[in-house]
């Protein structure tokens, strides 16, 4: 038997040493490892990121985006333990959105590996709030009411790969739009919203099942009792995605969000092209001049209180929650691996369990945080730091 098909490491859930045997892309057997391991590596399901705008110089919303950039992004993310991700296209002109979606779907057609990494596309906008604050950094000129015909054109350009859309239900047309989206198999996530509690409830009633980066892209001040954050937080039907990079939400709010929905919280990176860059000043096509400081915080150079997106990976977010003792390794990892799949598909097919797909990560905890040692996709080692 090929020795690469058996992985020996600590089970991320129990700390117990296990052998994970992989055959034809699936987990065939998991058994207790009798011998002492010569390393303290963990094995866990591959990470799944529902919100990636870019990474390490690659910007998915750059109009010059090439098919090779999408392939390169997959490679970069595999090194960070991401076996599946959802390229996120934000508000832009109709033609530009079409063009970016076309490039991503072409990349999937041209490369089996890229197609394996990209589980779907996340369209974030342009059917969001016009208001400053909830709109975030999205360009006001291109924000518009939900338009099913337009969305159908985009889905066609994406070859059916749009799997999730972030929308604000404050538009009158949203009820009808949400119903059509959900019927077509697209997951509807509420975000970049200034909707009233009633509008949020209506969106949930007709099929919205998620909240996009809850607590971010909102007004600086909200009514203390009735507001769109509490309304979403109170709904048992909505999954929350949160940016747990340590900068987008204070620890107290992270704790509240997680405690309120321990089984329905998902970590996302919302990473931009500045992720994995060294500290320094950069120019962003969205935020103008931005600064990445040595702590990893990305902000508008002239307005340090204003974040300019995230410069951190999903792996970093997992580590933040463990380091701050907000979650155990097991729970934090699950929120970044099996929970996203469960939210989108109703159940996870990527558990560390016999019969499940062998999308796996071997990693260690060291003084740098969490470090990926190997990434395994459909049973094949696609990244290895060691021999
Ligand atoms: Zn956003």
CSV table of C-alpha atoms and ligand atoms in Angstrom, one decimal:
chain,number,residue,atom,x,y,z
A,1,UNK,CA,0.0,0.0,0.0
A,2,UNK,CA,1.2,3.5,-0.8
A,3,UNK,CA,2.4,5.0,2.5
A,4,UNK,CA,0.9,8.4,1.6
A,5,UNK,CA,-2.6,7.0,2.1
A,6,UNK,CA,-2.2,6.6,5.9
A,7,UNK,CA,-1.8,9.8,7.9
A,8,UNK,CA,-0.7,9.6,11.5
A,9,UNK,CA,-1.5,12.5,13.8
A,10,UNK,CA,-3.5,13.7,16.8
A,11,UNK,CA,-7.2,13.8,16.4
A,12,UNK,CA,-8.1,17.5,16.7
A,13,UNK,CA,-11.2,16.6,18.7
A,14,UNK,CA,-9.7,14.4,21.3
A,15,UNK,CA,-5.9,14.9,21.2
A,16,UNK,CA,-5.6,11.1,20.8
A,17,UNK,CA,-3.1,9.7,18.2
A,18,UNK,CA,-4.9,8.2,15.3
A,19,UNK,CA,-4.2,6.6,11.9
A,20,UNK,CA,-6.4,7.9,9.1
A,21,UNK,CA,-6.4,5.7,6.0
A,22,UNK,CA,-7.5,7.2,2.8
A,23,UNK,CA,-8.6,5.3,-0.4
A,24,UNK,CA,-9.8,6.8,-3.7
A,25,UNK,CA,-10.3,10.2,-2.2
A,26,UNK,CA,-12.3,9.1,0.8
A,27,UNK,CA,-11.6,8.2,4.4
A,28,UNK,CA,-11.6,4.4,4.6
A,29,UNK,CA,-10.6,3.7,8.2
A,30,UNK,CA,-9.8,5.6,11.3
A,31,UNK,CA,-8.0,3.6,14.0
A,32,UNK,CA,-6.2,4.2,17.3
A,33,UNK,CA,-2.5,4.7,16.8
A,34,UNK,CA,-0.6,2.4,19.2
A,35,UNK,CA,2.9,3.7,18.6
A,36,UNK,CA,4.1,7.0,20.1
A,37,UNK,CA,4.0,9.8,17.5
A,38,UNK,CA,7.3,11.5,16.8
A,39,UNK,CA,5.5,14.9,16.4
A,40,UNK,CA,2.6,16.8,17.9
A,41,UNK,CA,0.8,17.3,14.6
A,42,UNK,CA,-3.0,17.4,14.5
A,43,UNK,CA,-5.2,16.1,11.8
A,44,UNK,CA,-8.6,17.8,11.0
A,45,UNK,CA,-11.0,18.5,8.2
A,46,UNK,CA,-9.8,21.0,5.5
A,47,UNK,CA,-10.8,24.6,6.2
A,48,UNK,CA,-13.7,26.1,4.1
A,49,UNK,CA,-13.9,29.9,3.6
A,50,UNK,CA,-17.2,31.4,2.5
A,51,UNK,CA,-15.7,34.8,2.0
A,52,UNK,CA,-12.5,35.4,0.1
A,53,UNK,CA,-11.9,38.6,-1.8
A,54,UNK,CA,-8.3,37.9,-2.5
A,55,UNK,CA,-5.0,36.9,-0.9
A,56,UNK,CA,-1.3,37.7,-1.1
A,57,UNK,CA,-1.5,40.2,-4.0
A,58,UNK,CA,-4.3,38.5,-5.9
A,59,UNK,CA,-7.5,40.5,-6.0
A,60,UNK,CA,-10.6,38.8,-7.2
A,61,UNK,CA,-12.4,42.1,-7.7
A,62,UNK,CA,-9.6,43.6,-9.9
A,63,UNK,CA,-10.9,44.0,-13.4
A,64,UNK,CA,-7.6,42.7,-14.8
A,65,UNK,CA,-8.3,39.4,-13.1
A,66,UNK,CA,-6.9,36.5,-15.2
A,67,UNK,CA,-7.7,32.8,-15.1
A,68,UNK,CA,-4.1,32.2,-13.9
A,69,UNK,CA,-4.7,34.5,-10.9
A,70,UNK,CA,-7.6,32.3,-9.8
A,71,UNK,CA,-5.4,29.2,-10.1
A,72,UNK,CA,-2.7,30.9,-8.1
A,73,UNK,CA,-5.1,31.9,-5.4
A,74,UNK,CA,-6.1,28.3,-5.0
A,75,UNK,CA,-2.5,27.3,-4.5
A,76,UNK,CA,-1.9,30.1,-2.0
A,77,UNK,CA,-5.0,29.1,0.0
A,78,UNK,CA,-4.1,25.4,0.0
A,79,UNK,CA,-0.9,26.4,1.8
A,80,UNK,CA,-3.2,27.9,4.5
A,81,UNK,CA,-5.2,24.8,4.9
A,82,UNK,CA,-8.2,25.9,2.8
A,83,UNK,CA,-9.4,23.0,0.8
A,84,UNK,CA,-12.6,24.8,-0.4
A,85,UNK,CA,-13.4,28.4,-0.7
A,86,UNK,CA,-16.0,30.7,-2.2
A,87,UNK,CA,-14.5,33.5,-4.3
A,88,UNK,CA,-16.4,36.7,-3.3
A,89,UNK,CA,-17.4,39.2,-5.9
A,90,UNK,CA,-18.6,42.5,-4.5
A,91,UNK,CA,-20.7,45.4,-5.8
A,92,UNK,CA,-19.6,46.6,-9.2
A,93,UNK,CA,-21.1,47.6,-12.6
A,94,UNK,CA,-23.2,44.9,-14.2
A,95,UNK,CA,-20.6,44.3,-17.0
A,96,UNK,CA,-17.7,44.1,-14.5
A,97,UNK,CA,-19.5,41.6,-12.3
A,98,UNK,CA,-20.3,39.5,-15.5
A,99,UNK,CA,-16.7,39.7,-16.5
A,100,UNK,CA,-15.3,38.6,-13.1
A,101,UNK,CA,-17.8,35.7,-12.8
A,102,UNK,CA,-16.9,34.6,-16.4
A,103,UNK,CA,-13.2,34.5,-15.5
A,104,UNK,CA,-13.8,32.5,-12.3
A,105,UNK,CA,-16.0,30.0,-14.1
A,106,UNK,CA,-13.4,29.7,-16.9
A,107,UNK,CA,-10.7,28.9,-14.4
A,108,UNK,CA,-12.9,26.1,-12.9
A,109,UNK,CA,-13.5,24.7,-16.4
A,110,UNK,CA,-9.8,24.8,-17.3
A,111,UNK,CA,-8.3,23.2,-14.2
A,112,UNK,CA,-9.6,20.2,-12.3
A,113,UNK,CA,-7.6,21.4,-9.2
A,114,UNK,CA,-9.1,24.9,-9.3
A,115,UNK,CA,-12.5,23.3,-9.7
A,116,UNK,CA,-11.9,21.2,-6.7
A,117,UNK,CA,-10.9,24.2,-4.6
A,118,UNK,CA,-13.8,26.5,-5.7
A,119,UNK,CA,-17.0,25.0,-4.2
A,120,UNK,CA,-19.1,27.9,-5.4
A,121,UNK,CA,-19.1,31.7,-5.8
A,122,UNK,CA,-20.3,34.2,-3.2
A,123,UNK,CA,-21.9,37.3,-4.8
A,124,UNK,CA,-21.8,40.0,-2.1
A,125,UNK,CA,-24.0,42.8,-3.5
A,126,UNK,CA,-25.0,44.8,-5.4
A,127,UNK,CA,-28.5,44.4,-3.9
A,128,UNK,CA,-27.5,45.9,-0.6
A,129,UNK,CA,-28.2,49.0,1.5
A,130,UNK,CA,-27.4,52.4,0.0
A,131,UNK,CA,-26.8,53.9,3.5
A,132,UNK,CA,-23.4,54.9,4.7
A,133,UNK,CA,-22.2,52.4,7.3
A,134,UNK,CA,-24.3,49.3,6.2
A,135,UNK,CA,-22.9,49.8,2.7
A,136,UNK,CA,-19.4,49.5,4.0
A,137,UNK,CA,-16.8,50.0,1.2
A,138,UNK,CA,-19.1,49.0,-1.6
A,139,UNK,CA,-19.5,51.6,-4.4
A,140,UNK,CA,-22.8,53.5,-4.0
A,141,UNK,CA,-23.0,54.1,-7.7
A,142,UNK,CA,-23.6,50.4,-8.4
A,143,UNK,CA,-25.9,49.5,-5.5
A,144,UNK,CA,-29.4,48.7,-6.7
A,145,UNK,CA,-32.7,46.9,-6.0
A,146,UNK,CA,-32.8,43.1,-6.3
A,147,UNK,CA,-33.3,42.2,-10.0
A,148,UNK,CA,-33.9,38.5,-10.8
A,149,UNK,CA,-33.4,38.9,-14.5
A,150,UNK,CA,-30.0,40.5,-13.9
A,151,UNK,CA,-29.1,37.8,-11.4
A,152,UNK,CA,-30.0,35.1,-13.9
A,153,UNK,CA,-27.6,36.6,-16.4
A,154,UNK,CA,-24.8,36.6,-13.8
A,155,UNK,CA,-25.6,33.0,-12.8
A,156,UNK,CA,-25.4,32.1,-16.5
A,157,UNK,CA,-22.0,33.8,-16.8
A,158,UNK,CA,-20.9,31.9,-13.7
A,159,UNK,CA,-22.1,28.6,-15.2
A,160,UNK,CA,-24.3,28.1,-12.3
A,161,UNK,CA,-21.6,28.5,-9.7
A,162,UNK,CA,-23.1,31.3,-7.6
A,163,UNK,CA,-24.0,29.4,-4.5
A,164,UNK,CA,-24.6,32.2,-2.1
A,165,UNK,CA,-25.7,35.8,-2.3
A,166,UNK,CA,-25.5,38.6,0.3
A,167,UNK,CA,-28.4,41.0,0.0
A,168,UNK,CA,-30.3,43.6,2.2
A,169,UNK,CA,-34.0,42.9,2.6
A,170,UNK,CA,-34.8,46.6,2.9
A,171,UNK,CA,-35.7,46.6,-0.8
A,172,UNK,CA,-39.3,46.1,-1.7
A,173,UNK,CA,-38.3,43.6,-4.4
A,174,UNK,CA,-36.4,41.4,-2.0
A,175,UNK,CA,-39.2,39.1,-0.9
A,176,UNK,CA,-39.8,37.9,-4.5
A,177,UNK,CA,-36.1,37.8,-5.2
A,178,UNK,CA,-35.3,35.7,-2.1
A,179,UNK,CA,-38.0,33.2,-3.0
A,180,UNK,CA,-36.6,32.7,-6.5
A,181,UNK,CA,-33.0,32.5,-5.3
A,182,UNK,CA,-33.8,29.8,-2.7
A,183,UNK,CA,-35.9,27.9,-5.2
A,184,UNK,CA,-32.9,27.9,-7.6
A,185,UNK,CA,-30.7,26.5,-4.9
A,186,UNK,CA,-28.8,29.7,-4.0
A,187,UNK,CA,-28.3,30.4,-0.3
A,188,UNK,CA,-29.6,33.8,0.8
A,189,UNK,CA,-27.5,35.7,3.3
A,190,UNK,CA,-28.6,38.9,4.9
A,191,UNK,CA,-25.8,41.5,5.0
A,192,UNK,CA,-24.8,45.1,4.4
A,193,UNK,CA,-28.3,45.9,5.6
A,194,UNK,CA,-30.2,48.7,7.2
A,195,UNK,CA,-33.4,46.7,7.1
A,196,UNK,CA,-36.1,47.0,9.8
A,197,UNK,CA,-36.7,44.1,12.2
A,198,UNK,CA,-40.0,43.4,10.2
A,199,UNK,CA,-38.1,43.3,6.9
A,200,UNK,CA,-35.5,40.9,8.5
A,201,UNK,CA,-38.3,38.6,9.7
A,202,UNK,CA,-40.0,38.7,6.3
A,203,UNK,CA,-36.7,37.7,4.6
A,204,UNK,CA,-36.3,34.8,7.0
A,205,UNK,CA,-39.9,33.7,6.4
A,206,UNK,CA,-39.3,33.5,2.6
A,207,UNK,CA,-36.0,31.6,2.9
A,208,UNK,CA,-33.0,33.6,4.1
A,209,UNK,CA,-30.8,31.3,6.1
A,210,UNK,CA,-27.6,33.3,6.9
A,211,UNK,CA,-26.2,36.6,8.1
A,212,UNK,CA,-23.1,37.9,6.4
A,213,UNK,CA,-20.2,39.1,8.7
A,214,UNK,CA,-22.7,39.9,11.5
A,215,UNK,CA,-21.8,43.0,13.4
A,216,UNK,CA,-19.8,44.6,10.6
A,217,UNK,CA,-21.0,46.9,7.8
A,218,UNK,CA,-23.5,48.6,10.1
A,219,UNK,CA,-24.3,52.1,11.4
A,220,UNK,CA,-22.0,53.3,14.2
A,221,UNK,CA,-25.1,53.8,16.4
A,222,UNK,CA,-28.2,51.7,16.5
A,223,UNK,CA,-31.6,51.8,18.4
A,224,UNK,CA,-30.8,49.9,21.7
A,225,UNK,CA,-33.6,47.4,21.5
A,226,UNK,CA,-34.9,47.0,18.0
A,227,UNK,CA,-32.2,46.8,15.4
A,228,UNK,CA,-31.1,44.6,12.5
A,229,UNK,CA,-28.2,42.9,14.5
A,230,UNK,CA,-30.4,41.7,17.4
A,231,UNK,CA,-33.1,40.6,15.0
A,232,UNK,CA,-30.7,38.4,13.1
A,233,UNK,CA,-29.0,37.2,16.3
A,234,UNK,CA,-32.4,36.2,17.8
A,235,UNK,CA,-33.4,34.1,14.8
A,236,UNK,CA,-32.9,30.4,15.2
A,237,UNK,CA,-33.1,30.0,11.4
A,238,UNK,CA,-30.1,32.1,10.6
A,239,UNK,CA,-26.5,31.0,10.6
A,240,UNK,CA,-24.1,33.8,11.4
A,241,UNK,CA,-20.8,34.3,9.7
A,242,UNK,CA,-18.3,36.3,11.7
A,243,UNK,CA,-14.9,37.8,10.9
A,244,UNK,CA,-12.9,36.7,13.9
A,245,UNK,CA,-9.6,38.2,12.9
A,246,UNK,CA,-9.3,40.1,16.3
A,247,UNK,CA,-9.9,43.5,14.7
A,248,UNK,CA,-13.4,43.4,13.1
A,249,UNK,CA,-15.3,42.6,16.3
A,250,UNK,CA,-14.4,43.1,20.0
A,251,UNK,CA,-13.9,39.9,22.0
A,252,UNK,CA,-17.0,40.6,24.1
A,253,UNK,CA,-19.2,40.7,21.0
A,254,UNK,CA,-17.4,37.6,19.5
A,255,UNK,CA,-18.4,35.7,22.7
A,256,UNK,CA,-22.0,36.9,22.6
A,257,UNK,CA,-22.4,35.9,19.0
A,258,UNK,CA,-20.9,32.5,19.6
A,259,UNK,CA,-22.7,31.8,22.8
A,260,UNK,CA,-26.0,32.8,21.2
A,261,UNK,CA,-25.5,30.4,18.3
A,262,UNK,CA,-23.0,27.8,19.3
A,263,UNK,CA,-24.1,25.4,16.6
A,264,UNK,CA,-24.8,28.0,13.9
A,265,UNK,CA,-21.7,30.2,13.8
A,266,UNK,CA,-19.3,30.2,11.0
A,267,UNK,CA,-15.9,31.8,10.8
A,268,UNK,CA,-15.0,33.6,7.6
A,269,UNK,CA,-11.8,35.5,6.7
A,270,UNK,CA,-13.2,38.2,4.4
A,271,UNK,CA,-9.5,38.3,3.3
A,272,UNK,CA,-8.4,40.9,0.8
A,273,UNK,CA,-5.3,40.9,-1.5
A,274,UNK,CA,-3.3,42.4,1.4
A,275,UNK,CA,-3.5,39.1,3.4
A,276,UNK,CA,-0.1,37.6,4.1
A,277,UNK,CA,1.7,40.8,3.1
A,278,UNK,CA,4.4,42.3,5.4
A,279,UNK,CA,3.5,45.4,7.4
A,280,UNK,CA,3.6,48.6,5.4
A,281,UNK,CA,1.6,51.2,3.4
A,282,UNK,CA,-0.3,50.1,0.3
A,283,UNK,CA,-2.7,51.4,-2.3
A,284,UNK,CA,-6.1,49.8,-2.5
A,285,UNK,CA,-8.6,50.2,-5.4
A,286,UNK,CA,-11.4,50.3,-2.8
A,287,UNK,CA,-10.0,52.2,0.2
A,288,UNK,CA,-7.2,54.3,-1.4
A,289,UNK,CA,-4.1,54.5,0.8
A,290,UNK,CA,-4.1,51.8,3.4
A,291,UNK,CA,-1.8,50.7,6.2
A,292,UNK,CA,-1.1,47.2,7.4
A,293,UNK,CA,0.5,47.5,10.9
A,294,UNK,CA,2.7,44.9,12.6
A,295,UNK,CA,-0.3,43.5,14.6
A,296,UNK,CA,-1.9,42.5,11.3
A,297,UNK,CA,-4.6,45.2,11.3
A,298,UNK,CA,-5.4,46.8,7.9
A,299,UNK,CA,-6.8,50.4,8.0
A,300,UNK,CA,-7.3,53.6,6.0
A,301,UNK,CA,-4.0,55.5,6.3
A,302,UNK,CA,-5.6,58.9,7.0
A,303,UNK,CA,-8.3,57.4,9.3
A,304,UNK,CA,-6.8,54.7,11.5
A,305,UNK,CA,-10.1,54.0,13.1
A,306,UNK,CA,-11.5,52.8,9.8
A,307,UNK,CA,-10.7,49.2,8.9
A,308,UNK,CA,-9.9,48.6,5.2
A,309,UNK,CA,-10.9,44.9,5.2
A,310,UNK,CA,-9.1,41.9,6.5
A,311,UNK,CA,-5.5,41.0,5.9
A,312,UNK,CA,-5.7,37.6,7.8
A,313,UNK,CA,-6.4,34.1,6.8
A,314,UNK,CA,-9.1,31.8,8.2
A,315,UNK,CA,-6.4,29.9,10.0
A,316,UNK,CA,-5.4,33.0,11.8
A,317,UNK,CA,-9.1,33.5,12.9
A,318,UNK,CA,-9.2,30.0,14.3
A,319,UNK,CA,-6.1,30.7,16.2
A,320,UNK,CA,-7.4,34.0,17.6
A,321,UNK,CA,-10.4,32.3,19.2
A,322,UNK,CA,-8.3,29.5,20.7
A,323,UNK,CA,-5.6,32.0,21.9
A,324,UNK,CA,-8.3,34.2,23.6
A,325,UNK,CA,-9.8,31.1,25.2
A,326,UNK,CA,-13.2,31.9,23.5
A,327,UNK,CA,-13.4,28.4,22.0
A,328,UNK,CA,-11.6,25.0,22.2
A,329,UNK,CA,-9.5,23.9,19.2
A,330,UNK,CA,-12.2,21.5,18.2
A,331,UNK,CA,-15.0,24.0,18.3
A,332,UNK,CA,-13.1,26.8,16.6
A,333,UNK,CA,-11.9,24.4,13.9
A,334,UNK,CA,-15.4,23.0,13.3
A,335,UNK,CA,-16.7,26.6,12.8
A,336,UNK,CA,-14.2,27.1,10.0
A,337,UNK,CA,-14.4,23.6,8.3
A,338,UNK,CA,-17.5,21.5,8.7
A,339,UNK,CA,-20.0,24.2,9.7
A,340,UNK,CA,-19.8,26.2,6.5
A,341,UNK,CA,-20.6,23.1,4.5
A,342,UNK,CA,-23.5,22.3,6.8
A,343,UNK,CA,-24.9,25.8,6.4
A,344,UNK,CA,-24.8,25.6,2.6
A,345,UNK,CA,-25.8,22.0,2.0
A,346,UNK,CA,-27.8,21.0,5.0
A,347,UNK,CA,-25.2,18.5,6.1
A,348,UNK,CA,-21.4,18.2,6.1
A,349,UNK,CA,-19.6,15.8,3.8
A,350,UNK,CA,-16.2,16.8,5.1
A,351,UNK,CA,-16.1,15.4,8.6
A,352,UNK,CA,-13.1,13.5,10.0
A,353,UNK,CA,-15.2,10.3,9.7
A,354,UNK,CA,-15.1,7.1,7.7
A,355,UNK,CA,-16.9,7.5,4.3
A,356,UNK,CA,-16.3,11.2,4.2
A,357,UNK,CA,-14.3,13.0,1.6
A,358,UNK,CA,-10.6,13.1,2.4
A,359,UNK,CA,-10.2,16.9,2.5
A,360,UNK,CA,-7.8,17.1,5.4
A,361,UNK,CA,-5.2,19.3,7.0
A,362,UNK,CA,-2.3,18.3,9.2
A,363,UNK,CA,-1.1,21.2,11.3
A,364,UNK,CA,0.8,22.1,14.4
A,365,UNK,CA,0.5,24.7,17.2
A,366,UNK,CA,3.7,26.5,17.7
A,367,UNK,CA,5.0,29.9,18.7
A,368,UNK,CA,3.8,31.4,15.4
A,369,UNK,CA,0.2,30.2,16.0
A,370,UNK,CA,-1.2,27.4,13.8
A,371,UNK,CA,1.0,26.2,11.0
A,372,UNK,CA,0.0,24.0,8.2
A,373,UNK,CA,2.2,20.9,7.6
A,374,UNK,CA,0.2,19.2,4.9
A,375,UNK,CA,-3.0,19.8,3.0
A,376,UNK,CA,-4.8,16.8,1.5
A,377,UNK,CA,-7.5,17.3,-1.1
A,378,UNK,CA,-9.7,14.4,-2.2
A,379,UNK,CA,-7.0,12.1,-0.8
A,380,UNK,CA,-4.0,13.7,-2.6
A,381,UNK,CA,-1.3,15.7,-0.8
A,382,UNK,CA,-1.6,19.1,-2.5
A,383,UNK,CA,0.7,20.9,-0.1
A,384,UNK,CA,3.5,19.7,2.1
A,385,UNK,CA,6.0,21.6,4.3
A,386,UNK,CA,7.8,18.4,5.0
A,387,UNK,CA,8.7,15.3,3.0
B,1,LIG,ZN1,-18.9,42.8,3.3
